[in-house]
Coordinates of C-alpha atoms and ligand atoms in Angstrom, one line a residue:
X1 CA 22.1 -6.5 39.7
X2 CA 23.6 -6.8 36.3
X3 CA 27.4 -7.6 35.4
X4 CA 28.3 -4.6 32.4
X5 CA 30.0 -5.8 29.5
X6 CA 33.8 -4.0 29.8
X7 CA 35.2 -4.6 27.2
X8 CA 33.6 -4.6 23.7
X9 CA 34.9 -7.4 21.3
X10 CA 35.3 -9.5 24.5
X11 CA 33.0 -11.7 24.3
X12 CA 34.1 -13.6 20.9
X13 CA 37.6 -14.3 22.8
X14 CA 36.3 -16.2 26.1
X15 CA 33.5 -18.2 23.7
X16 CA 35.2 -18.3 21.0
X17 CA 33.3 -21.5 20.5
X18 CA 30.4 -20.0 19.7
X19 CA 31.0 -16.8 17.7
X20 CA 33.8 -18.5 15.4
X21 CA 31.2 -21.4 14.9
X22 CA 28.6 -18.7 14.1
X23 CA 31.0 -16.9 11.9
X24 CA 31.6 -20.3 9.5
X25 CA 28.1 -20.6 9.0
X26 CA 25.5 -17.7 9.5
X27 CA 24.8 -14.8 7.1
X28 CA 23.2 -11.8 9.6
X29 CA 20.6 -10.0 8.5
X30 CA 21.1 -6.4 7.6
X31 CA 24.9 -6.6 8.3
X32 CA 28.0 -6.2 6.5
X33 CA 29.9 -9.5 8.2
X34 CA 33.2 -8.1 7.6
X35 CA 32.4 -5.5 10.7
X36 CA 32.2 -9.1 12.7
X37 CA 36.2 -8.9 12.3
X38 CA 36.6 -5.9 15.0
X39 CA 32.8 -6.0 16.5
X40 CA 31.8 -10.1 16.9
X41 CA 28.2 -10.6 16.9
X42 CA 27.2 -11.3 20.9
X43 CA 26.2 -15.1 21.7
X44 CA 22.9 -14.7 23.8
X45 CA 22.2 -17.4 25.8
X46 CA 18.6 -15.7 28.2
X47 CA 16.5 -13.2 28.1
X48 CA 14.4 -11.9 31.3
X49 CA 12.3 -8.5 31.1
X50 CA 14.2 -6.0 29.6
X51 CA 17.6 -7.8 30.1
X52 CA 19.6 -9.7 27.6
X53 CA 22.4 -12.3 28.8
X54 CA 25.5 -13.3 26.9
X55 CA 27.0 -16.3 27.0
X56 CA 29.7 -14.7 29.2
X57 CA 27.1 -13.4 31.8
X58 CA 27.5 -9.7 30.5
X59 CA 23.6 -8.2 30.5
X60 CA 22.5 -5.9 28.4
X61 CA 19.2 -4.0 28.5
X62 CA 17.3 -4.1 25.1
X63 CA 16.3 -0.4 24.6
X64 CA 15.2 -1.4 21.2
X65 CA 12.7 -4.1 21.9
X66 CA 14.9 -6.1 19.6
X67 CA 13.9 -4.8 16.3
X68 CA 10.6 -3.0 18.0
X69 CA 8.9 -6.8 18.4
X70 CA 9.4 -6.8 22.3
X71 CA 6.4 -5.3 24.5
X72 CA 6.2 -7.3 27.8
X73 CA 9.6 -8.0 28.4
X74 CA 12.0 -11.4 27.1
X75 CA 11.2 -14.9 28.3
X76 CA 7.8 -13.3 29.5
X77 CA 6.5 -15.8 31.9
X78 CA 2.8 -15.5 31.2
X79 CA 3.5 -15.8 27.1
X80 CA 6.2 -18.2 27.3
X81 CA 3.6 -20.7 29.3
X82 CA 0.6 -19.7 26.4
X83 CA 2.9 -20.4 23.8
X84 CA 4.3 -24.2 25.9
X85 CA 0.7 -25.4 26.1
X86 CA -0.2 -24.7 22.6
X87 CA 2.9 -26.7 21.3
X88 CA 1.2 -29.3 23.4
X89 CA -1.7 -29.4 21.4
X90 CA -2.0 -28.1 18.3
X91 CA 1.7 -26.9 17.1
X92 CA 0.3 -26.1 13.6
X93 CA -2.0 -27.0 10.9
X94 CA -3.5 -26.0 7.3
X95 CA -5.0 -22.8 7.6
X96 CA -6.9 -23.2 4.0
X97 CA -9.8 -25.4 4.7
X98 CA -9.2 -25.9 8.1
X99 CA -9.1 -23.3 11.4
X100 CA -8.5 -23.9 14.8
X101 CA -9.8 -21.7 18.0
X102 CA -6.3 -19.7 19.0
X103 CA -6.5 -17.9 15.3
X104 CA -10.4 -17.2 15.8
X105 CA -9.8 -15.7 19.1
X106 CA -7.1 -13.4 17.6
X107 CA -9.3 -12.3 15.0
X108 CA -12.5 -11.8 16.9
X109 CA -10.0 -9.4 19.5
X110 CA -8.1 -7.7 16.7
X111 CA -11.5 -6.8 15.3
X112 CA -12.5 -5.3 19.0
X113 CA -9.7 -3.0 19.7
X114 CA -8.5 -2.0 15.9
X115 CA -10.5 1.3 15.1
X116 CA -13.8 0.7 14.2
X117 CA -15.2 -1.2 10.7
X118 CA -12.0 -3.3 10.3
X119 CA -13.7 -6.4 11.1
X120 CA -11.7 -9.2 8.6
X121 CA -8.5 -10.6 9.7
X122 CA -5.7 -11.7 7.2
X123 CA -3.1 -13.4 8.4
X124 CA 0.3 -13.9 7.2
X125 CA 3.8 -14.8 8.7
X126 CA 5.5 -11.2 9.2
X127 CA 5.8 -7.6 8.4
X128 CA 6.7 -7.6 4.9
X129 CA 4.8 -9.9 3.8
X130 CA 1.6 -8.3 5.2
X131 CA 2.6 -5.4 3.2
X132 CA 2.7 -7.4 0.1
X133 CA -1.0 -8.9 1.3
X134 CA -2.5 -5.1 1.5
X135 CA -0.9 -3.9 -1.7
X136 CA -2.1 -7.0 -3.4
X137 CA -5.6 -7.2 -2.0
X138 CA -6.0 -3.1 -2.8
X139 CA -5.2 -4.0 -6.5
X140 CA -7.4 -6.8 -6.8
X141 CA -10.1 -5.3 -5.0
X142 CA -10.2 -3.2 -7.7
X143 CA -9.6 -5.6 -10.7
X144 CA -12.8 -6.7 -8.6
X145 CA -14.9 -4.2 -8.9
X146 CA -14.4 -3.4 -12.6
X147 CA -11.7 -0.9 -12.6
X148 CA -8.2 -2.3 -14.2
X149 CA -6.7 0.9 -14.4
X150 CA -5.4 1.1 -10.7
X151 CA -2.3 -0.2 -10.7
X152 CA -0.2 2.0 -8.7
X153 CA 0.6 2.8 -4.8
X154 CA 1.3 6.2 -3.8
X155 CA 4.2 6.2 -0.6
X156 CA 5.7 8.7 1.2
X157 CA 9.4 9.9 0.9
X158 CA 11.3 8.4 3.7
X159 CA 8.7 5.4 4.5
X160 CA 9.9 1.6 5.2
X161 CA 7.6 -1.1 5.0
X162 CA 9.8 -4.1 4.3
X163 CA 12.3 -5.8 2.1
X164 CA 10.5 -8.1 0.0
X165 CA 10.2 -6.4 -3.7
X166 CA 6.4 -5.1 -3.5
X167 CA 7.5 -3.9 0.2
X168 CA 11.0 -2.4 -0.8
X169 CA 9.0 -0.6 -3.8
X170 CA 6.3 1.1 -1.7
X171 CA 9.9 2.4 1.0
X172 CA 12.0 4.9 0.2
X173 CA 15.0 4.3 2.3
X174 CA 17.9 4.3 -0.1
X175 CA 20.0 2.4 2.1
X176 CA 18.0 -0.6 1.6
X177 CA 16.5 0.4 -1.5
X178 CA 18.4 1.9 -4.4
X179 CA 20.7 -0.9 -5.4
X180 CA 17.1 -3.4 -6.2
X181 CA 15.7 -0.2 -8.2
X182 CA 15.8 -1.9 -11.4
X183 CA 13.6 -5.0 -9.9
X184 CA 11.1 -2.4 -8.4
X185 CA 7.6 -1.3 -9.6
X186 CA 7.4 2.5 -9.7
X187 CA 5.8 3.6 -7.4
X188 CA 4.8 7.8 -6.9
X189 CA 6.5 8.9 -3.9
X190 CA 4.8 12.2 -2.0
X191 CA 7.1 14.2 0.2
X192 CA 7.2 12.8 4.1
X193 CA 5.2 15.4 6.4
X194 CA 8.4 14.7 8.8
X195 CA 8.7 17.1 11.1
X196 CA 12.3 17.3 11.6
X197 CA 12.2 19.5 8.3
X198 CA 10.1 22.0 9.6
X199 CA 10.9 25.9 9.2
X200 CA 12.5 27.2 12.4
X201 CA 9.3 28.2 14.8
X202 CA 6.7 26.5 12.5
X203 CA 4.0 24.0 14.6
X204 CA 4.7 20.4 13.7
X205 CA 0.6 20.4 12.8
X206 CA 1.1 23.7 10.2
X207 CA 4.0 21.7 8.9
X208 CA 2.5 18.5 8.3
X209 CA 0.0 20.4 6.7
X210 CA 1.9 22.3 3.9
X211 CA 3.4 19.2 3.3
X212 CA -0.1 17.4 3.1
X213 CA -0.8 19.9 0.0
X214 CA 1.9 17.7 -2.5
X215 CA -0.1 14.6 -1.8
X216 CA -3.3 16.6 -2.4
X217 CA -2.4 17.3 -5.9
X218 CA -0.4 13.9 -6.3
X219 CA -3.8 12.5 -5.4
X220 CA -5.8 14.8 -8.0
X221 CA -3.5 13.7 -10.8
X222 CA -3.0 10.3 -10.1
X223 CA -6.0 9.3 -8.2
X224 CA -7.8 7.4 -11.6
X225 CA -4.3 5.2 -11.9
X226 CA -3.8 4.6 -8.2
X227 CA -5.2 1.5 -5.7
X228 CA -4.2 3.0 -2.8
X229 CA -1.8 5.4 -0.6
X230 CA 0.2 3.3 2.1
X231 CA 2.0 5.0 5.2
X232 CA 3.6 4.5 8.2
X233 CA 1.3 6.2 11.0
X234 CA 3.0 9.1 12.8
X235 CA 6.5 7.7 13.2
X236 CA 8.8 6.9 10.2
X237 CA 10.9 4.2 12.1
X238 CA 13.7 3.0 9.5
X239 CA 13.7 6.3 8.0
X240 CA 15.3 7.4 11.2
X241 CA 12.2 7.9 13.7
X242 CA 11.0 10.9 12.0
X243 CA 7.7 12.0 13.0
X244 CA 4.4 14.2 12.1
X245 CA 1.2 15.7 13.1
X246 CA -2.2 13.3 13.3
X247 CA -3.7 16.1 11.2
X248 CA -1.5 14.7 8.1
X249 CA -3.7 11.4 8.7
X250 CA -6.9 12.6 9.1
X251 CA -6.3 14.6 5.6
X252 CA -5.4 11.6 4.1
X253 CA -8.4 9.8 4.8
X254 CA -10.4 12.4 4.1
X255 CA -8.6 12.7 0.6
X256 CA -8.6 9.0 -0.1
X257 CA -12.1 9.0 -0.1
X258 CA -12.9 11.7 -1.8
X259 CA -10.2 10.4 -4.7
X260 CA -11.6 7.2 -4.4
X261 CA -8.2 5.5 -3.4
X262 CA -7.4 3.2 -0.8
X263 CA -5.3 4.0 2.7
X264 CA -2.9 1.3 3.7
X265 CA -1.6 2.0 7.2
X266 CA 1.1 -0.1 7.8
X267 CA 1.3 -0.2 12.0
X268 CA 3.3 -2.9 12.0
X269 CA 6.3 -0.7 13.9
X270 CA 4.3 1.7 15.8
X271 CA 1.0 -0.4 16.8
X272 CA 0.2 -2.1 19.9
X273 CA 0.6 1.3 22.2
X274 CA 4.3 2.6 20.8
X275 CA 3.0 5.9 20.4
X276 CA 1.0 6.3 23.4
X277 CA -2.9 4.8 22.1
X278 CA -3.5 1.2 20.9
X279 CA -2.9 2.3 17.3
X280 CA -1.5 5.4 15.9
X281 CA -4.4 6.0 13.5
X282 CA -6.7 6.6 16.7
X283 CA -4.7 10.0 17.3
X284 CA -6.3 10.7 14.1
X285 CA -9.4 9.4 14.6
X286 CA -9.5 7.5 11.5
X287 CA -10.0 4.1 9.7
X288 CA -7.5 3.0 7.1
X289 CA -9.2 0.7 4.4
X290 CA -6.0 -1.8 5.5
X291 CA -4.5 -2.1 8.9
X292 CA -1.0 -4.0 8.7
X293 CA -0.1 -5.5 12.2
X294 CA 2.6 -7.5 13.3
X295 CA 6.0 -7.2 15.6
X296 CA 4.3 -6.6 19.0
X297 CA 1.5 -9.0 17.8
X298 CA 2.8 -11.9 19.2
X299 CA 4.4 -9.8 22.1
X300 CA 8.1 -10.3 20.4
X301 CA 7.4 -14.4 20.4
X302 CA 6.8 -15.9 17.3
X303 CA 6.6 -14.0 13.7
X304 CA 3.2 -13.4 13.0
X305 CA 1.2 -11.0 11.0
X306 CA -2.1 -9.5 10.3
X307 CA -3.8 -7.4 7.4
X308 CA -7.1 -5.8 8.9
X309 CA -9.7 -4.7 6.5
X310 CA -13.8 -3.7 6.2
X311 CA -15.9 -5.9 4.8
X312 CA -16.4 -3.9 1.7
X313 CA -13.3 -5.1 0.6
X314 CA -13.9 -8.4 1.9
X315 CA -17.8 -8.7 -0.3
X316 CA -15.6 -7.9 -4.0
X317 CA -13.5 -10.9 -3.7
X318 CA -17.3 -13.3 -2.0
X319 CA -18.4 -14.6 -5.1
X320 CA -18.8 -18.2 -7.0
X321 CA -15.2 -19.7 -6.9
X322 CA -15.4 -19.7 -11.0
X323 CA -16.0 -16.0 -11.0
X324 CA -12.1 -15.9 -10.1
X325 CA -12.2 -13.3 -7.8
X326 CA -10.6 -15.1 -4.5
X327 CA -7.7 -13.9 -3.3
X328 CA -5.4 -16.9 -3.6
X329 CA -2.7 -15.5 -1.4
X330 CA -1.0 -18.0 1.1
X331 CA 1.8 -18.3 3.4
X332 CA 2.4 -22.0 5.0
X333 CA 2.8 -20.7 8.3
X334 CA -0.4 -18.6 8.1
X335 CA -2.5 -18.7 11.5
X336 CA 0.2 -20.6 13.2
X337 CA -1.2 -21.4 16.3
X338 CA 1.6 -21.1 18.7
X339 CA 1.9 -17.5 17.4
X340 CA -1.4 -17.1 17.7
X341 CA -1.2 -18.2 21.2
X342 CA 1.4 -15.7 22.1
X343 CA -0.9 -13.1 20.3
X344 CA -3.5 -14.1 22.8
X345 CA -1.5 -13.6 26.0
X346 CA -0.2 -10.5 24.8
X347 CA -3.8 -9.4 24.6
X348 CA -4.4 -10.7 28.1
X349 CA -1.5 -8.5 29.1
X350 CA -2.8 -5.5 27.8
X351 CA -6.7 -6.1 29.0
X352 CA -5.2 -7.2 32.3
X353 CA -3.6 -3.8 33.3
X354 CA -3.8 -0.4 31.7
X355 CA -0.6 -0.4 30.1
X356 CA -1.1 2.3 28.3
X357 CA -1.6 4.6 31.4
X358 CA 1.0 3.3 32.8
X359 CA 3.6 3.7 29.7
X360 CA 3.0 7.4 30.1
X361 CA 4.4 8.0 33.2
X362 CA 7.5 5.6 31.6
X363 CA 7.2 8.0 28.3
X364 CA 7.2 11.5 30.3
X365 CA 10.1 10.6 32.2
X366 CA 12.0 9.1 29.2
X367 CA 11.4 12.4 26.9
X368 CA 12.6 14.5 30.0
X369 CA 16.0 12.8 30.4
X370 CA 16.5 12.4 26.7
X371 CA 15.6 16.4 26.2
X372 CA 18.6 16.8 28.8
X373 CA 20.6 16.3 25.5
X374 CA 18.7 19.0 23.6
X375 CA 21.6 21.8 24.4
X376 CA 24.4 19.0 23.6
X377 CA 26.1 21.1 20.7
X378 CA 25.6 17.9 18.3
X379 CA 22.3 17.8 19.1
X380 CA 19.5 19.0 16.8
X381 CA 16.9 17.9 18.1
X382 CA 14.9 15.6 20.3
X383 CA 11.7 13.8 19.6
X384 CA 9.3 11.8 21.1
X385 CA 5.8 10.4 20.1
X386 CA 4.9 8.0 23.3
X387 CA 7.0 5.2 23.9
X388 CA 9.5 6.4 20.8
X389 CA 11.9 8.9 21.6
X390 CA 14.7 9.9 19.1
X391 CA 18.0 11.9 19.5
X392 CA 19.3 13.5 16.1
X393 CA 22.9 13.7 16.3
X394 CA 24.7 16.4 13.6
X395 CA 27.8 17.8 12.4
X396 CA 26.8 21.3 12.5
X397 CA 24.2 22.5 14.9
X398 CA 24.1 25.6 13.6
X399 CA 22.9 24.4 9.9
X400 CA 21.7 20.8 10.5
X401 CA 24.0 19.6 8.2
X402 CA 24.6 15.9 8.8
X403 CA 27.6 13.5 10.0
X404 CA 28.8 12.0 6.5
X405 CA 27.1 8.3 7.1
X406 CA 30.7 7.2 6.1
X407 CA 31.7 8.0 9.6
X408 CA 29.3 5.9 11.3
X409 CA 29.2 7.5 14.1
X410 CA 26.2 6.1 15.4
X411 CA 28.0 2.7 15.6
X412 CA 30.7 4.7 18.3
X413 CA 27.4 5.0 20.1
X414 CA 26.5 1.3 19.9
X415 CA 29.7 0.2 21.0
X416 CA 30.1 2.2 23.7
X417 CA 26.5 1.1 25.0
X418 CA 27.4 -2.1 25.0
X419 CA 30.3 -1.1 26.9
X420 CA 27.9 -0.4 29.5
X421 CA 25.4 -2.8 29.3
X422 CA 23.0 -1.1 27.1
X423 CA 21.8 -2.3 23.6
X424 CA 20.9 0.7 21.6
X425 CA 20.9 0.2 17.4
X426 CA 21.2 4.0 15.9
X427 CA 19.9 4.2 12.6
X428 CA 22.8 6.2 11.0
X429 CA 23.1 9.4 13.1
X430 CA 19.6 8.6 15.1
X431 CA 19.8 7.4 18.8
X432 CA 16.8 5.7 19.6
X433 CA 14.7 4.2 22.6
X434 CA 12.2 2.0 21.5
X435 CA 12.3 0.2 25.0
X436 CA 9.9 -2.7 26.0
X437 CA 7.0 -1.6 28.2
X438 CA 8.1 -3.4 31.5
X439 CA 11.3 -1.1 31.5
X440 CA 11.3 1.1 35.2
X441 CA 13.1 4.2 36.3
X442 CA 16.2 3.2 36.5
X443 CA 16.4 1.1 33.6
X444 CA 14.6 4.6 31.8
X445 CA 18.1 6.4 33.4
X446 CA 20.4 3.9 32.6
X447 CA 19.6 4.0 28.9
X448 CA 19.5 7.4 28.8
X449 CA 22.8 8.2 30.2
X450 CA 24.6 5.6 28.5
X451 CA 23.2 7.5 24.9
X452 CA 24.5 10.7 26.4
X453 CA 28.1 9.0 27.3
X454 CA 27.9 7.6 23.5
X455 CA 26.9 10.7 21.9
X456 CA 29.9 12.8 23.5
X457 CA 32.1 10.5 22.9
X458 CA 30.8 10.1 18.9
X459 CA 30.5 13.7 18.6
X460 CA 34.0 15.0 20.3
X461 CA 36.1 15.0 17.3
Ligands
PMP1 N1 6.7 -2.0 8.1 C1 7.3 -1.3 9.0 C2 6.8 0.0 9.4 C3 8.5 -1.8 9.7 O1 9.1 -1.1 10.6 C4 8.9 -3.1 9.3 C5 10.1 -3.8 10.0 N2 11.0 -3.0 10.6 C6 8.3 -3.8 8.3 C7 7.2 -3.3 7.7 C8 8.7 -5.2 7.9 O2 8.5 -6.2 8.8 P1 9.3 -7.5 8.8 O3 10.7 -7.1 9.2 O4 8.7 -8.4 9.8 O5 9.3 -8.1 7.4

């Protein structure tokens, strides 16, 4: 079925057309390009359902949606024909002053499957920047209303929501983070309701709960100073997959409106069925005054993003254009039609067959061959929250005390994936599957015992 890459750094050496001319001119995104020296970045040439294809013919299957973007698969035949017959027509066009149908249609079904009352669509061209549109929109909605004084976000230790400024501010992912302090707004960070840091025995809901007593009072304090709260719904993705209790939401939103404070929920990682419903915030049974959508949006197509709010928010910017309360916020790509057309199918796929049904029969068996790993004597624990399932990997077992990052031994994991014809991208000592929904059983095992092959040989010295 599929040819396993053998041996690692291979590729580079039998194209080296490719990779050297990639190396002379290409800056990769969240990489230091001196590791390109002993690991050479991989020259793709096709994608088909969960499989990737070098150059050389070595497939790989993604287990990590590519950055968490992929739902139905690569090169999905039912997108990829959506997306040809826009470009026919209308490849893209002004979205200020003019609209066009595909960018209607998205809207009007965003607005009939995102929990209840969000029924204004904002578009913008990708995660980040829909962060940036929330954060903004939550100040000004207050400027708006009268009330200058909220000028501050309150995040959660351990979030991610991006890497432009406003996004990097409101994430706490030192990594990415601390170096850019000094060109970051301060922003009040409340402690994560992670679960991985429960006490030994404790209920991930009783945990998230203690934990939901810091933002309480953060919120008590701060509330007359602050525009709005933003998380990331049940799973912290960058911050290493950690994950909490729904009851941690439903607080919140009870809290934010009794503070008077806005709730971002930034689903841009963990919406469109990741954790087992359509959006996280549903386990919670909430609506968040901003829903920020985009990766699986476009089905893993085209970058595309949306910022979902009610029309509460929408009536304090309506007013007489000299009142100056619009919100003059624009990306040139916003509403592109050809992502908007991939949206579209992606919908299709969805209303078509009951995917989420389906994922939990893929989920259930992908938990149960990842907890095979629980008693591995590196492991400290495996989690899962629907489609996400994570693997912590430590030094000590006995104390949780962490592999030094220096060590990287999550990348002995990568390597050895590929190896085997598995992309997996640990985040420090995380494994992860984040696989696209069209994955089976055996692609499910594969995946799984490649991880385990990686983590023992990681872990055995
Ligand atoms: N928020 C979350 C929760 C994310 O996981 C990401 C991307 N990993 C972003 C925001 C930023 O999205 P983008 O990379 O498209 O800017």
């Amino acid at each position: 079925m599929n040819r396993h890459r053998t041996d690692p750094p291979a590729s580079g050496a039998t194209d080296p057309g490719l990779v050297s001319r990639d190396l002379r001119v290409v800056w990769h995104p969240c990489t230091q390009m001196k590791d390109h020296e002993s690991l050479p970045p991989i020259a793709i040439r096709r994608g088909e359902g969960v499989w990737l294809e070098d150059v050389d013919g070595n497939r790989y299957l993604d287990a990590v949606s590519s950055w968490w973007v992929n739902l139905f698969g690569h090169a999905n035949p039912r997108i990829a024909a959506a997306v040809a017959r826009q470009a026919q027509t209308l490849e893209h066009v002004i979205f200020a002053g003019l609209t066009h149908e595909p960018a209607i249609r998205v809207a009007e079904r965003l607005v009939s499957i995102a929990p209840p009352g969000l029924g204004r669509c904002f578009f913008a061209d990708n995660g980040s920047a829909a962060v940036e549109v929330a954060l903004k929109m939550s100040f000004h909605y207050w400027h708006n209303r009268g009330n200058t004084r909220k000028t501050r976000f309150v995040a959660l230790a351990n979030g991610y929501h991006g890497e432009t400024l406003g996004a990097l501010a409101v994430g706490d992912v030192d990594l990415y983070k601390s170096l850019y302090r000094p060109m970051l707004m301060d922003v009040i960070m409340a402690p994560s309701p992670d679960c991985y840091a429960r006490d030994p025995g404790e209920s991930w809901e009783s945990h998230s709960l203690r934990r939901f007593e810091s933002m309480e009072r953060i919120l008590e304090r701060h509330a007359d100073e602050v525009a709005a709260v933003i998380v990331e719904p049940l799973v912290q993705c960058a911050g290493g997959m950690r994950m909490y209790h729904p009851v941690y939401l439903a607080r919140l939103r009870e809290a934010c409106d009794r503070f008077g404070v806005h709730l971002i929920a930034d689903e841009i990682a963990v919406g469109f069925g990741r954790t087992g419903t359509m959006f996280a915030c549903e386990q919670a049974r909430i609506t968040p005054d901003f829903l920020c959508l985009s990766k699986g949006l476009t089905g893993g197509f085209l970058p595309m993003s949306v910022v979902m709010t009610h029309e509460e928010v929408y009536d304090a910017f309506y007013d007489e254009y000299t009142s100056q309360r619009a919100f003059l916020h624009s990306h040139s790509y916003t509403g592109n039609p050809l992502a908007c057309s991939a949206a579209l199918a992606t919908l299709d796929l969805f209303a078509e067959t009951d995917v989420l049904e389906s994922n939990r029969a893929k989920a259930a068996r992908l938990g149960r061959r990842a907890r095979e790993l629980e008693a591995h004597p590196h492991v400290a624990e495996v989690r899962q929250c629907g489609m996400i399932v994570a693997i912590e990997m430590v030094k000590s077992k006995a104390t949780r005390e962490p592999y030094p990052w220096q060590e990287r031994r999550g990348l002995r994991v990568y390597r050895h994936a590929l190896s085997r014809g598995v992309l997996l991208r640990p985040l420090g000592n995380v494994i992860y599957f984040l696989p696209p929904y069209v994955i089976d059983e055996a692609g499910i095992d594969l995946i799984t015992s490649v991880a385990a092959e990686g983590i023992e040989l990681a872990t055995c010295d």
